[in-house]
Each structure stands twice: as C-alpha cells, then as structure tokens.
Amino acid sequence: MSEPFVNLDTIFNLAVQETEELIEHGFDLSDSCVVTSLEWYANKYPEIAERCNQALLELIDKQAADFPQRVTVPSEIDRYEF
C-alpha cells in the first residue's frame, strides 16, 4: 500500500516528465537495460502501475516514430528460433 499523503497524480506527472527527458538525452526506452521513472514508480505504487505502463508504451511508440535510429534492433540471434 502507498505511503500516507502521497499525491499519485503528481508522482505520475513527474515520472512522465523524467521519462521524456530520457528521450531528449538520447536514451532508447525500448532497451531492456533502461529503467525509466515510469517503471520505477509503477513498481513502487501499484495504484498507478497501469497508467505508468500505458504511458511508457505510448512514449516508446512516439520515440520509435520520431527517432527510428534510436530504437534497439534485435540481434541476429533474436531473429531465429532454435
């Protein structure tokens, strides 16, 4: 359960802003090594997890459309099934 007196809307908005800043700094949000504020807060506050996850998916799609060169390309080994 979340801590008392936590404004989840403010936390969500801050997480979106921080994640957008990662895009501006050239981070690839689709890279599984990158942990965004949206992911971190979704884990910390389950009450906003669905909103955070949806916002992250939307930002990844936006980043892929705006900066296709930044999106992680699967390696050769990922393309083939064993």
PDB file of C-alpha atoms in Angstrom:
ATOM      1  CA  MET A   1       0.000   0.000   0.000  1.00  0.00           C
ATOM      2  CA  SER A   2       1.210   3.502  -0.698  1.00  0.00           C
ATOM      3  CA  GLU A   3       2.514   5.863   1.937  1.00  0.00           C
ATOM      4  CA  PRO A   4       0.088   8.367   3.521  1.00  0.00           C
ATOM      5  CA  PHE A   5      -0.272  11.796   1.923  1.00  0.00           C
ATOM      6  CA  VAL A   6       1.270  10.774  -1.403  1.00  0.00           C
ATOM      7  CA  ASN A   7      -0.189  12.594  -4.397  1.00  0.00           C
ATOM      8  CA  LEU A   8      -0.167   9.883  -7.056  1.00  0.00           C
ATOM      9  CA  ASP A   9      -1.127  12.288  -9.855  1.00  0.00           C
ATOM     10  CA  THR A  10       1.917  14.435  -9.094  1.00  0.00           C
ATOM     11  CA  ILE A  11       4.151  11.375  -8.990  1.00  0.00           C
ATOM     12  CA  PHE A  12       2.758  10.129 -12.299  1.00  0.00           C
ATOM     13  CA  ASN A  13       3.252  13.516 -13.973  1.00  0.00           C
ATOM     14  CA  LEU A  14       6.809  13.723 -12.649  1.00  0.00           C
ATOM     15  CA  ALA A  15       7.555  10.210 -13.932  1.00  0.00           C
ATOM     16  CA  VAL A  16       6.268  11.117 -17.403  1.00  0.00           C
ATOM     17  CA  GLN A  17       8.374  14.290 -17.416  1.00  0.00           C
ATOM     18  CA  GLU A  18      11.520  12.440 -16.313  1.00  0.00           C
ATOM     19  CA  THR A  19      10.963   9.728 -18.914  1.00  0.00           C
ATOM     20  CA  GLU A  20      10.505  12.331 -21.653  1.00  0.00           C
ATOM     21  CA  GLU A  21      13.826  13.845 -20.555  1.00  0.00           C
ATOM     22  CA  LEU A  22      15.479  10.455 -21.108  1.00  0.00           C
ATOM     23  CA  ILE A  23      14.265  10.573 -24.713  1.00  0.00           C
ATOM     24  CA  GLU A  24      15.672  14.085 -25.112  1.00  0.00           C
ATOM     25  CA  HIS A  25      19.035  12.853 -23.831  1.00  0.00           C
ATOM     26  CA  GLY A  26      19.094  10.050 -26.383  1.00  0.00           C
ATOM     27  CA  PHE A  27      18.152   7.030 -24.277  1.00  0.00           C
ATOM     28  CA  ASP A  28      16.337   4.219 -26.074  1.00  0.00           C
ATOM     29  CA  LEU A  29      13.264   3.450 -23.981  1.00  0.00           C
ATOM     30  CA  SER A  30      12.832   0.088 -25.703  1.00  0.00           C
ATOM     31  CA  ASP A  31      16.224  -1.065 -24.367  1.00  0.00           C
ATOM     32  CA  SER A  32      15.567  -3.565 -21.592  1.00  0.00           C
ATOM     33  CA  CYS A  33      18.612  -2.255 -19.680  1.00  0.00           C
ATOM     34  CA  VAL A  34      16.993   1.157 -19.233  1.00  0.00           C
ATOM     35  CA  VAL A  35      14.744   1.541 -16.192  1.00  0.00           C
ATOM     36  CA  THR A  36      12.577   4.613 -16.517  1.00  0.00           C
ATOM     37  CA  SER A  37      10.896   6.622 -13.805  1.00  0.00           C
ATOM     38  CA  LEU A  38       7.580   5.314 -15.084  1.00  0.00           C
ATOM     39  CA  GLU A  39       8.698   1.738 -14.487  1.00  0.00           C
ATOM     40  CA  TRP A  40      10.174   2.521 -11.088  1.00  0.00           C
ATOM     41  CA  TYR A  41       7.072   4.328  -9.825  1.00  0.00           C
ATOM     42  CA  ALA A  42       4.773   1.652 -11.294  1.00  0.00           C
ATOM     43  CA  ASN A  43       6.627  -0.874  -9.170  1.00  0.00           C
ATOM     44  CA  LYS A  44       6.583   1.330  -6.058  1.00  0.00           C
ATOM     45  CA  TYR A  45       2.920   2.394  -6.328  1.00  0.00           C
ATOM     46  CA  PRO A  46       0.734  -0.402  -7.767  1.00  0.00           C
ATOM     47  CA  GLU A  47      -2.212   2.011  -7.762  1.00  0.00           C
ATOM     48  CA  ILE A  48      -0.728   3.842 -10.771  1.00  0.00           C
ATOM     49  CA  ALA A  49       1.022   0.885 -12.429  1.00  0.00           C
ATOM     50  CA  GLU A  50      -1.467   0.567 -15.274  1.00  0.00           C
ATOM     51  CA  ARG A  51      -1.292   4.308 -16.059  1.00  0.00           C
ATOM     52  CA  CYS A  52       2.515   4.235 -15.937  1.00  0.00           C
ATOM     53  CA  ASN A  53       2.750   1.191 -18.180  1.00  0.00           C
ATOM     54  CA  GLN A  54       0.347   2.673 -20.719  1.00  0.00           C
ATOM     55  CA  ALA A  55       2.226   5.987 -20.744  1.00  0.00           C
ATOM     56  CA  LEU A  56       5.537   4.171 -21.224  1.00  0.00           C
ATOM     57  CA  LEU A  57       4.176   2.185 -24.183  1.00  0.00           C
ATOM     58  CA  GLU A  58       2.905   5.408 -25.749  1.00  0.00           C
ATOM     59  CA  LEU A  59       6.287   7.106 -25.255  1.00  0.00           C
ATOM     60  CA  ILE A  60       8.116   4.123 -26.769  1.00  0.00           C
ATOM     61  CA  ASP A  61       5.825   4.248 -29.820  1.00  0.00           C
ATOM     62  CA  LYS A  62       6.333   8.012 -30.100  1.00  0.00           C
ATOM     63  CA  GLN A  63      10.097   7.625 -29.806  1.00  0.00           C
ATOM     64  CA  ALA A  64      10.127   4.907 -32.472  1.00  0.00           C
ATOM     65  CA  ALA A  65       8.191   7.166 -34.829  1.00  0.00           C
ATOM     66  CA  ASP A  66      10.246  10.292 -34.093  1.00  0.00           C
ATOM     67  CA  PHE A  67      13.698   8.684 -33.797  1.00  0.00           C
ATOM     68  CA  PRO A  68      13.709   5.294 -35.573  1.00  0.00           C
ATOM     69  CA  GLN A  69      17.522   5.208 -35.469  1.00  0.00           C
ATOM     70  CA  ARG A  70      17.470   5.110 -31.640  1.00  0.00           C
ATOM     71  CA  VAL A  71      15.223   2.079 -31.295  1.00  0.00           C
ATOM     72  CA  THR A  72      17.004  -1.117 -30.351  1.00  0.00           C
ATOM     73  CA  VAL A  73      17.321  -3.560 -33.233  1.00  0.00           C
ATOM     74  CA  PRO A  74      17.139  -7.219 -32.246  1.00  0.00           C
ATOM     75  CA  SER A  75      20.393  -9.068 -32.680  1.00  0.00           C
ATOM     76  CA  GLU A  76      20.768 -11.837 -35.237  1.00  0.00           C
ATOM     77  CA  ILE A  77      20.351 -14.493 -32.563  1.00  0.00           C
ATOM     78  CA  ASP A  78      16.995 -12.995 -31.518  1.00  0.00           C
ATOM     79  CA  ARG A  79      15.640 -13.275 -35.047  1.00  0.00           C
ATOM     80  CA  TYR A  80      15.909 -17.034 -35.244  1.00  0.00           C
ATOM     81  CA  GLU A  81      14.267 -19.636 -33.126  1.00  0.00           C
ATOM     82  CA  PHE A  82      16.265 -22.621 -32.033  1.00  0.00           C
TER      83      PHE A  82
END
